[in-house]
CSV table of C-alpha atoms in Angstrom, one decimal:
chain,number,residue,atom,x,y,z
A,405,UNK,CA,0.0,0.0,0.0
A,406,UNK,CA,3.1,2.3,0.0
A,407,UNK,CA,2.3,3.7,-3.4
A,408,UNK,CA,-1.2,4.6,-2.3
A,409,UNK,CA,0.0,6.5,0.8
A,410,UNK,CA,2.7,8.4,-1.1
A,411,UNK,CA,0.3,9.5,-3.8
A,412,UNK,CA,-2.3,10.5,-1.3
A,413,UNK,CA,0.2,12.5,0.7
A,414,UNK,CA,1.4,14.3,-2.5
A,415,UNK,CA,-2.1,15.2,-3.4
A,416,UNK,CA,-2.8,16.6,0.0
A,417,UNK,CA,0.3,18.8,-0.1
A,418,UNK,CA,-0.4,19.9,-3.6
A,419,UNK,CA,-3.9,21.0,-2.6
A,420,UNK,CA,-2.7,24.0,-0.5
A,421,UNK,CA,-3.1,27.0,-2.8
A,422,UNK,CA,-1.9,29.6,-0.3
A,423,UNK,CA,-5.3,30.6,0.9
A,424,UNK,CA,-5.1,30.4,4.7
A,425,UNK,CA,-8.9,30.1,5.2
A,426,UNK,CA,-9.1,27.3,2.6
A,427,UNK,CA,-6.1,25.5,4.2
A,428,UNK,CA,-7.5,25.8,7.7
A,429,UNK,CA,-10.9,24.4,6.7
A,430,UNK,CA,-9.3,21.5,4.8
A,431,UNK,CA,-6.5,20.7,7.1
A,432,UNK,CA,-8.9,19.3,9.7
A,433,UNK,CA,-9.4,16.2,7.7
A,434,UNK,CA,-6.5,13.7,7.3
A,435,UNK,CA,-7.0,10.4,5.5
A,436,UNK,CA,-5.7,7.2,7.0
A,437,UNK,CA,-3.8,5.0,4.6
A,438,UNK,CA,-3.5,2.5,7.4
A,439,UNK,CA,-7.2,2.1,7.7
A,440,UNK,CA,-7.5,1.1,4.0
A,441,UNK,CA,-4.8,-1.4,4.4
A,442,UNK,CA,-6.3,-2.9,7.5
A,443,UNK,CA,-9.7,-3.2,5.8
A,444,UNK,CA,-8.1,-5.3,3.1
A,445,UNK,CA,-6.3,-7.5,5.7
A,446,UNK,CA,-9.5,-8.1,7.6
A,447,UNK,CA,-11.6,-8.8,4.5
A,448,UNK,CA,-10.3,-12.1,3.1
A,449,UNK,CA,-13.2,-12.2,0.6
A,450,UNK,CA,-11.6,-9.5,-1.5
A,451,UNK,CA,-10.3,-11.1,-4.7
A,452,UNK,CA,-7.0,-10.1,-6.3
A,453,UNK,CA,-9.2,-9.4,-9.3
A,454,UNK,CA,-10.1,-6.1,-7.7
A,455,UNK,CA,-6.6,-4.9,-6.8
A,456,UNK,CA,-4.7,-2.9,-9.4
A,457,UNK,CA,-0.9,-2.5,-9.8
A,458,UNK,CA,-0.9,0.5,-7.4
A,459,UNK,CA,-2.5,-1.4,-4.6
A,460,UNK,CA,-6.0,0.2,-4.9
A,461,UNK,CA,-8.9,-2.0,-3.9
A,462,UNK,CA,-12.0,-1.7,-6.1
A,463,UNK,CA,-15.0,-2.5,-3.9
A,464,UNK,CA,-17.4,-0.1,-5.6
A,465,UNK,CA,-19.2,-1.0,-8.9
A,466,UNK,CA,-21.3,1.5,-10.9
A,467,UNK,CA,-23.7,-0.2,-13.2
A,468,UNK,CA,-25.4,1.7,-16.0
A,469,UNK,CA,-28.8,0.2,-16.6
A,470,UNK,CA,-29.7,2.2,-19.8
A,471,UNK,CA,-28.5,4.9,-22.2
A,472,UNK,CA,-32.0,6.4,-22.3
A,473,UNK,CA,-32.9,9.5,-20.4
A,474,UNK,CA,-36.0,11.7,-20.0
A,475,UNK,CA,-33.8,14.9,-19.9
A,476,UNK,CA,-31.3,16.4,-22.3
A,477,UNK,CA,-28.8,18.1,-20.0
A,478,UNK,CA,-26.3,20.3,-21.9
A,479,UNK,CA,-23.3,19.0,-20.0
A,480,UNK,CA,-24.2,15.4,-20.6
A,481,UNK,CA,-25.0,15.3,-24.4
A,482,UNK,CA,-25.1,17.4,-27.5
A,483,UNK,CA,-28.3,19.3,-28.4
A,484,UNK,CA,-29.3,16.8,-31.1
A,485,UNK,CA,-28.9,13.9,-28.7
A,486,UNK,CA,-26.7,10.9,-29.1
A,487,UNK,CA,-26.9,7.6,-31.1
A,488,UNK,CA,-28.1,4.9,-28.7
A,489,UNK,CA,-26.9,1.4,-28.7
A,490,UNK,CA,-29.5,-1.0,-30.3
A,491,UNK,CA,-31.5,-2.9,-27.6
A,492,UNK,CA,-30.1,-6.3,-28.5
A,493,UNK,CA,-26.6,-5.1,-27.7
A,494,UNK,CA,-27.6,-3.9,-24.2
A,495,UNK,CA,-27.2,-6.2,-21.2
A,496,UNK,CA,-30.3,-8.1,-20.1
A,497,UNK,CA,-31.5,-8.2,-16.5
A,498,UNK,CA,-30.1,-11.8,-16.2
A,499,UNK,CA,-26.7,-10.6,-17.6
A,500,UNK,CA,-26.5,-7.7,-15.3
A,501,UNK,CA,-27.3,-9.9,-12.3
A,502,UNK,CA,-24.7,-12.6,-13.3
A,503,UNK,CA,-22.0,-10.0,-13.7
A,504,UNK,CA,-23.0,-8.2,-10.5
A,505,UNK,CA,-22.9,-11.5,-8.6
A,506,UNK,CA,-19.4,-12.2,-9.9
A,507,UNK,CA,-18.2,-8.8,-8.7
A,508,UNK,CA,-19.9,-9.0,-5.3
A,509,UNK,CA,-18.6,-12.6,-4.7
A,510,UNK,CA,-15.1,-11.2,-5.5
A,511,UNK,CA,-15.4,-8.5,-2.9
A,512,UNK,CA,-17.4,-5.6,-4.2
A,513,UNK,CA,-19.7,-4.3,-1.4
A,514,UNK,CA,-21.3,-1.3,-3.0
A,515,UNK,CA,-23.2,-1.0,-6.2
A,516,UNK,CA,-24.6,2.3,-7.7
A,517,UNK,CA,-27.2,2.1,-10.4
A,518,UNK,CA,-26.8,4.8,-13.1
A,519,UNK,CA,-27.8,5.6,-16.7
A,520,UNK,CA,-28.9,7.4,-18.8
A,521,UNK,CA,-31.7,7.6,-16.3
A,522,UNK,CA,-32.1,4.3,-14.4
A,523,UNK,CA,-35.7,4.9,-13.4
A,524,UNK,CA,-36.8,4.7,-17.1
A,525,UNK,CA,-35.9,1.0,-17.1
A,526,UNK,CA,-39.1,-0.9,-16.6
A,527,UNK,CA,-37.5,-3.7,-14.6
A,528,UNK,CA,-35.7,-1.4,-12.2
A,529,UNK,CA,-37.6,-2.7,-9.1
A,530,UNK,CA,-36.8,-6.3,-10.0
A,531,UNK,CA,-33.1,-5.5,-10.5
A,532,UNK,CA,-32.9,-3.7,-7.2
A,533,UNK,CA,-34.6,-6.6,-5.4
A,534,UNK,CA,-32.2,-9.2,-6.8
A,535,UNK,CA,-29.1,-7.1,-6.3
A,536,UNK,CA,-30.0,-6.3,-2.7
A,537,UNK,CA,-30.2,-10.0,-2.0
A,538,UNK,CA,-26.6,-10.6,-3.1
A,539,UNK,CA,-24.5,-12.0,-0.2
A,540,UNK,CA,-21.8,-9.5,0.7
A,541,UNK,CA,-23.5,-6.4,-0.8
A,542,UNK,CA,-23.7,-3.7,1.9
A,543,UNK,CA,-24.9,-0.6,-0.1
A,544,UNK,CA,-27.3,-0.3,-3.1
A,545,UNK,CA,-27.4,3.3,-4.4
A,546,UNK,CA,-28.8,5.1,-7.4
A,547,UNK,CA,-27.9,8.3,-9.2
A,548,UNK,CA,-31.0,9.8,-10.8
A,549,UNK,CA,-32.3,13.0,-12.2
A,550,UNK,CA,-35.4,12.7,-10.0
A,551,UNK,CA,-38.0,13.2,-12.6
A,552,UNK,CA,-39.8,9.9,-12.0
A,553,UNK,CA,-38.3,9.1,-8.6
A,554,UNK,CA,-40.9,10.3,-6.2
A,555,UNK,CA,-43.6,7.9,-7.3
A,556,UNK,CA,-41.2,4.9,-7.7
A,557,UNK,CA,-39.1,5.5,-4.5
A,558,UNK,CA,-41.4,3.7,-2.0
A,559,UNK,CA,-41.2,0.4,-3.9
A,560,UNK,CA,-37.5,0.9,-4.7
A,561,UNK,CA,-36.8,1.2,-1.0
A,562,UNK,CA,-38.8,-2.0,-0.3
A,563,UNK,CA,-36.7,-3.7,-3.0
A,564,UNK,CA,-33.5,-2.8,-1.1
A,565,UNK,CA,-32.4,0.7,-2.4
A,566,UNK,CA,-30.4,2.3,0.5
A,567,UNK,CA,-29.5,5.8,-0.8
A,568,UNK,CA,-29.9,8.2,-3.7
A,569,UNK,CA,-28.0,10.9,-5.4
A,570,UNK,CA,-30.3,13.3,-7.2
A,571,UNK,CA,-29.0,15.7,-9.8
A,572,UNK,CA,-30.1,19.3,-9.6
A,573,UNK,CA,-28.1,22.2,-11.1
A,574,UNK,CA,-30.4,25.1,-10.4
A,575,UNK,CA,-33.1,26.2,-8.0
A,576,UNK,CA,-34.7,28.3,-10.7
A,577,UNK,CA,-37.3,26.5,-12.8
A,578,UNK,CA,-36.6,28.6,-16.0
A,579,UNK,CA,-32.9,27.8,-15.7
A,580,UNK,CA,-33.7,24.2,-15.2
A,581,UNK,CA,-35.7,24.1,-18.4
A,582,UNK,CA,-32.8,25.8,-20.3
A,583,UNK,CA,-30.2,23.4,-19.0
A,584,UNK,CA,-32.1,20.2,-19.3
A,585,UNK,CA,-34.1,21.2,-22.4
A,586,UNK,CA,-37.1,19.8,-20.6
A,587,UNK,CA,-39.5,20.8,-17.8
A,588,UNK,CA,-39.6,19.1,-14.4
A,589,UNK,CA,-38.0,21.2,-11.8
A,590,UNK,CA,-40.9,20.7,-9.4
A,591,UNK,CA,-40.7,16.9,-9.8
A,592,UNK,CA,-37.1,16.9,-8.8
A,593,UNK,CA,-37.8,18.9,-5.7
A,594,UNK,CA,-40.6,16.5,-4.9
A,595,UNK,CA,-38.2,13.6,-5.2
A,596,UNK,CA,-35.7,15.2,-2.8
A,597,UNK,CA,-38.4,15.6,-0.2
A,598,UNK,CA,-39.8,12.1,-0.8
A,599,UNK,CA,-36.3,10.6,-0.2
A,600,UNK,CA,-36.0,12.6,3.0
A,601,UNK,CA,-39.5,11.6,4.2
A,602,UNK,CA,-38.7,7.9,3.5
A,603,UNK,CA,-35.6,8.1,5.6
A,604,UNK,CA,-33.1,7.4,2.9
A,605,UNK,CA,-29.7,8.4,4.3
A,606,UNK,CA,-27.8,10.1,2.9
A,607,UNK,CA,-29.8,12.1,0.4
A,608,UNK,CA,-27.2,13.7,-1.9
A,609,UNK,CA,-28.0,16.5,-4.3
A,610,UNK,CA,-25.4,16.7,-7.1
A,611,UNK,CA,-24.9,20.2,-8.6
A,612,UNK,CA,-22.5,20.7,-11.6
A,613,UNK,CA,-21.3,24.2,-11.2
A,614,UNK,CA,-20.8,26.2,-14.4
A,615,UNK,CA,-19.6,29.8,-14.7
A,616,UNK,CA,-22.2,32.2,-15.9
A,617,UNK,CA,-25.0,29.7,-15.4
A,618,UNK,CA,-25.4,28.6,-11.8
A,619,UNK,CA,-22.3,29.8,-9.9
A,620,UNK,CA,-24.4,32.6,-8.5
A,621,UNK,CA,-26.6,30.0,-6.7
A,622,UNK,CA,-24.0,28.3,-4.6
A,623,UNK,CA,-25.0,29.8,-1.3
A,624,UNK,CA,-28.7,29.2,-2.1
A,625,UNK,CA,-27.9,25.5,-2.5
A,626,UNK,CA,-26.0,25.5,0.8
A,627,UNK,CA,-29.2,26.9,2.5
A,628,UNK,CA,-30.9,23.6,1.5
A,629,UNK,CA,-28.7,21.9,4.2
A,630,UNK,CA,-29.9,24.2,7.0
A,631,UNK,CA,-33.1,22.3,8.0
A,632,UNK,CA,-32.9,19.1,6.0
A,633,UNK,CA,-30.5,16.1,6.0
A,634,UNK,CA,-29.2,16.9,2.5
A,635,UNK,CA,-25.6,16.6,1.4
A,636,UNK,CA,-25.2,19.2,-1.4
A,637,UNK,CA,-22.3,18.2,-3.6
A,638,UNK,CA,-20.8,20.8,-5.8
A,639,UNK,CA,-19.1,19.2,-8.9
A,640,UNK,CA,-16.5,20.7,-11.1
A,641,UNK,CA,-17.5,20.8,-14.7
A,642,UNK,CA,-15.9,17.9,-16.5
A,643,UNK,CA,-15.2,17.3,-20.2
A,644,UNK,CA,-17.0,14.6,-22.2
A,645,UNK,CA,-17.8,14.1,-25.8
A,646,UNK,CA,-20.5,16.4,-27.0
A,647,UNK,CA,-20.8,18.7,-23.9
A,648,UNK,CA,-18.7,21.6,-25.4
A,649,UNK,CA,-16.5,21.7,-22.3
A,650,UNK,CA,-14.5,24.9,-21.9
A,651,UNK,CA,-12.1,25.8,-19.1
A,652,UNK,CA,-13.7,29.2,-18.9
A,653,UNK,CA,-16.9,27.4,-17.7
A,654,UNK,CA,-15.0,25.6,-15.0
A,655,UNK,CA,-15.5,27.0,-11.5
A,656,UNK,CA,-12.6,25.6,-9.5
A,657,UNK,CA,-13.1,24.1,-6.0
A,658,UNK,CA,-11.0,26.8,-4.4
A,659,UNK,CA,-13.3,29.5,-5.7
A,660,UNK,CA,-16.4,27.6,-4.7
A,661,UNK,CA,-15.0,27.1,-1.2
A,662,UNK,CA,-14.2,30.7,-0.8
A,663,UNK,CA,-17.7,31.7,-1.9
A,664,UNK,CA,-19.2,29.4,0.8
A,665,UNK,CA,-16.8,30.4,3.5
A,666,UNK,CA,-17.6,34.1,3.1
A,667,UNK,CA,-21.3,33.5,4.0
A,668,UNK,CA,-21.0,30.5,6.2
A,669,UNK,CA,-18.1,31.2,8.5
A,670,UNK,CA,-18.5,28.1,10.6
A,671,UNK,CA,-17.8,25.8,7.7
A,672,UNK,CA,-15.6,23.0,9.0
A,673,UNK,CA,-13.9,20.1,7.2
A,674,UNK,CA,-14.7,16.6,8.4
A,675,UNK,CA,-12.5,13.6,8.1
A,676,UNK,CA,-13.1,11.7,4.9
A,677,UNK,CA,-12.6,8.0,4.1
A,678,UNK,CA,-9.5,7.4,1.9
A,679,UNK,CA,-11.8,6.4,-1.0
A,680,UNK,CA,-14.1,9.4,-0.8
A,681,UNK,CA,-14.5,11.3,-4.0
A,682,UNK,CA,-15.8,14.4,-2.2
A,683,UNK,CA,-14.2,16.8,0.3
A,684,UNK,CA,-16.9,17.0,3.0
A,685,UNK,CA,-17.8,19.9,5.3
A,686,UNK,CA,-20.3,20.7,8.0
A,687,UNK,CA,-21.8,24.0,9.0
A,688,UNK,CA,-22.7,24.8,12.6
A,689,UNK,CA,-26.5,24.6,13.0
A,690,UNK,CA,-27.1,22.9,9.7
A,691,UNK,CA,-28.7,19.4,9.6
A,692,UNK,CA,-27.1,18.5,6.3
A,693,UNK,CA,-23.6,19.1,4.9
A,694,UNK,CA,-21.7,20.5,2.0
A,695,UNK,CA,-19.3,18.6,-0.3
A,696,UNK,CA,-17.0,19.4,-3.2
A,697,UNK,CA,-16.1,16.9,-6.0
A,698,UNK,CA,-12.8,18.2,-7.4
A,699,UNK,CA,-12.1,15.9,-10.3
A,700,UNK,CA,-10.4,18.6,-12.4
A,701,UNK,CA,-8.4,20.8,-10.1
A,702,UNK,CA,-7.5,18.3,-7.3
A,703,UNK,CA,-8.1,14.8,-8.5
A,704,UNK,CA,-8.6,11.9,-6.0
A,705,UNK,CA,-7.2,9.1,-8.2
A,706,UNK,CA,-4.9,7.8,-5.5
A,707,UNK,CA,-7.9,6.6,-3.5
A,708,UNK,CA,-10.1,5.5,-6.4
A,709,UNK,CA,-12.0,2.3,-5.6
A,710,UNK,CA,-14.6,2.5,-8.5
A,711,UNK,CA,-15.2,0.4,-11.5
A,712,UNK,CA,-17.9,0.8,-14.2
A,713,UNK,CA,-20.1,-1.6,-16.1
A,714,UNK,CA,-21.8,0.2,-19.0
A,715,UNK,CA,-25.2,-0.6,-20.3
A,716,UNK,CA,-23.8,-2.2,-23.4
A,717,UNK,CA,-21.7,-4.6,-21.3
A,718,UNK,CA,-18.4,-2.7,-21.7
A,719,UNK,CA,-16.2,-2.6,-18.6
A,720,UNK,CA,-14.4,0.7,-17.8
A,721,UNK,CA,-11.8,1.1,-15.0
A,722,UNK,CA,-11.6,4.9,-15.2
A,723,UNK,CA,-14.3,7.5,-15.9
A,724,UNK,CA,-11.9,9.6,-18.0
A,725,UNK,CA,-9.9,6.8,-19.6
A,726,UNK,CA,-10.9,5.9,-23.1
A,727,UNK,CA,-10.1,2.2,-22.6
A,728,UNK,CA,-13.1,-0.2,-22.5
A,729,UNK,CA,-13.4,-4.0,-22.8
A,730,UNK,CA,-16.5,-6.0,-23.4
A,731,UNK,CA,-17.8,-8.4,-20.8
A,732,UNK,CA,-21.0,-8.9,-22.8
A,733,UNK,CA,-19.3,-10.6,-25.7
A,734,UNK,CA,-17.5,-13.3,-23.7
A,735,UNK,CA,-20.6,-13.7,-21.5
A,736,UNK,CA,-22.7,-14.5,-24.6
A,737,UNK,CA,-20.1,-16.8,-26.0
A,738,UNK,CA,-20.5,-18.9,-22.8
A,739,UNK,CA,-17.5,-17.8,-20.8
A,740,UNK,CA,-17.3,-19.3,-17.3
A,741,UNK,CA,-16.9,-17.2,-14.2
A,742,UNK,CA,-13.1,-17.8,-13.9
A,743,UNK,CA,-12.7,-16.6,-17.5
A,744,UNK,CA,-14.6,-13.5,-16.9
A,745,UNK,CA,-12.6,-12.9,-13.7
A,746,UNK,CA,-9.4,-13.1,-15.7
A,747,UNK,CA,-10.7,-10.5,-18.2
A,748,UNK,CA,-11.8,-8.2,-15.4
A,749,UNK,CA,-8.6,-8.6,-13.4
A,750,UNK,CA,-6.4,-7.9,-16.4
A,751,UNK,CA,-8.3,-4.7,-17.1
A,752,UNK,CA,-8.0,-3.6,-13.4
A,753,UNK,CA,-4.2,-4.2,-13.5
A,754,UNK,CA,-3.9,-1.9,-16.5
A,755,UNK,CA,-5.5,1.0,-14.7
A,756,UNK,CA,-3.3,4.0,-14.6
A,757,UNK,CA,-2.2,5.8,-11.5
A,758,UNK,CA,-4.3,8.9,-12.4
A,759,UNK,CA,-6.2,10.5,-15.2
A,760,UNK,CA,-4.4,12.7,-17.7
A,761,UNK,CA,-5.5,16.1,-16.4
A,762,UNK,CA,-8.4,18.2,-17.6
A,763,UNK,CA,-6.8,19.7,-20.7
A,764,UNK,CA,-5.6,16.3,-22.0
A,765,UNK,CA,-9.0,14.8,-21.1
A,766,UNK,CA,-10.7,17.5,-23.1
A,767,UNK,CA,-8.7,16.4,-26.2
A,768,UNK,CA,-9.1,12.6,-25.6
A,769,UNK,CA,-11.8,10.7,-27.4
A,770,UNK,CA,-14.3,9.4,-24.8
A,771,UNK,CA,-17.9,8.6,-25.0
A,772,UNK,CA,-20.7,11.0,-23.9
A,773,UNK,CA,-21.6,10.8,-20.3
A,774,UNK,CA,-25.0,9.3,-21.1
A,775,UNK,CA,-23.2,6.3,-22.6
A,776,UNK,CA,-20.7,5.9,-19.7
A,777,UNK,CA,-23.2,6.3,-16.9
A,778,UNK,CA,-23.4,9.1,-14.4
């Protein structure tokens, strides 16, 4: 685990930008490399298939259930949409469950369902029920745009869903319609409240911050955490095919943090787990909390424990890496579990130490986010 600790320490030191307030808020949290190593030693069920050449343990699998979506968000896809994979080439429910079982039996303990929009899949409840019954799975989450979630959530919870991330980039309905090219702001708010009422914990609200669009709403989003157990997560704008990424639209973490600290002076960094993607903060008197996902300006690759299974059966070890390998094809050719494990393990071992950096990512061919899975 030495390489992990070294990289993590370097990232922490590199994160200090000279802003004393920022440093003070962030310095409170120190990550424990030892705790990650100890977790691995205690859990003998973790297969070598899930360990890359840098010692990172991959116990978190994101499964995209569909490429279809009921919104057309500008940062996710081009205005004219994207070409969808023909249905016969998408994974069936049985194929998803077989691959999920293979991962969980090898040591994955968390699955997140993504899309497209996962709630548009008609068999979503059945998939949740069967996944939640996999021995060894501790957490079953979903990332959703919230349009159809409120009416489906009671049954999804009964089927084993434990938490949700709901995407919402503006608190202004007119802006919502502009960004998503669809109506539905009220439905998303209803879904957030429904998740809270049903006791799902945590209820995370994902907000992609873009300069000139919603960067003036940051403090209004923070206010959502005052009386409700909401974790508002501000996400740096990331480049994907078709979303017309521009560094001028990027609002860096340091700027977002300064904006919040000026109005909420009791902002305090909490200790994060080594594999957390977010930098987490609490505010005195607030029931919820505030987080920042800093993929572009302060990457967290050293602690990455995530793998991705795309709706078409391709396997991806890095969100920003262009490399993919099909699990669908060998599965349909009759591959046995040990053969699939060899394919997965080889892909995991090829995972790089970190992504290429935002400017190189912007120039690298990668699929639209709706194909990859949110």
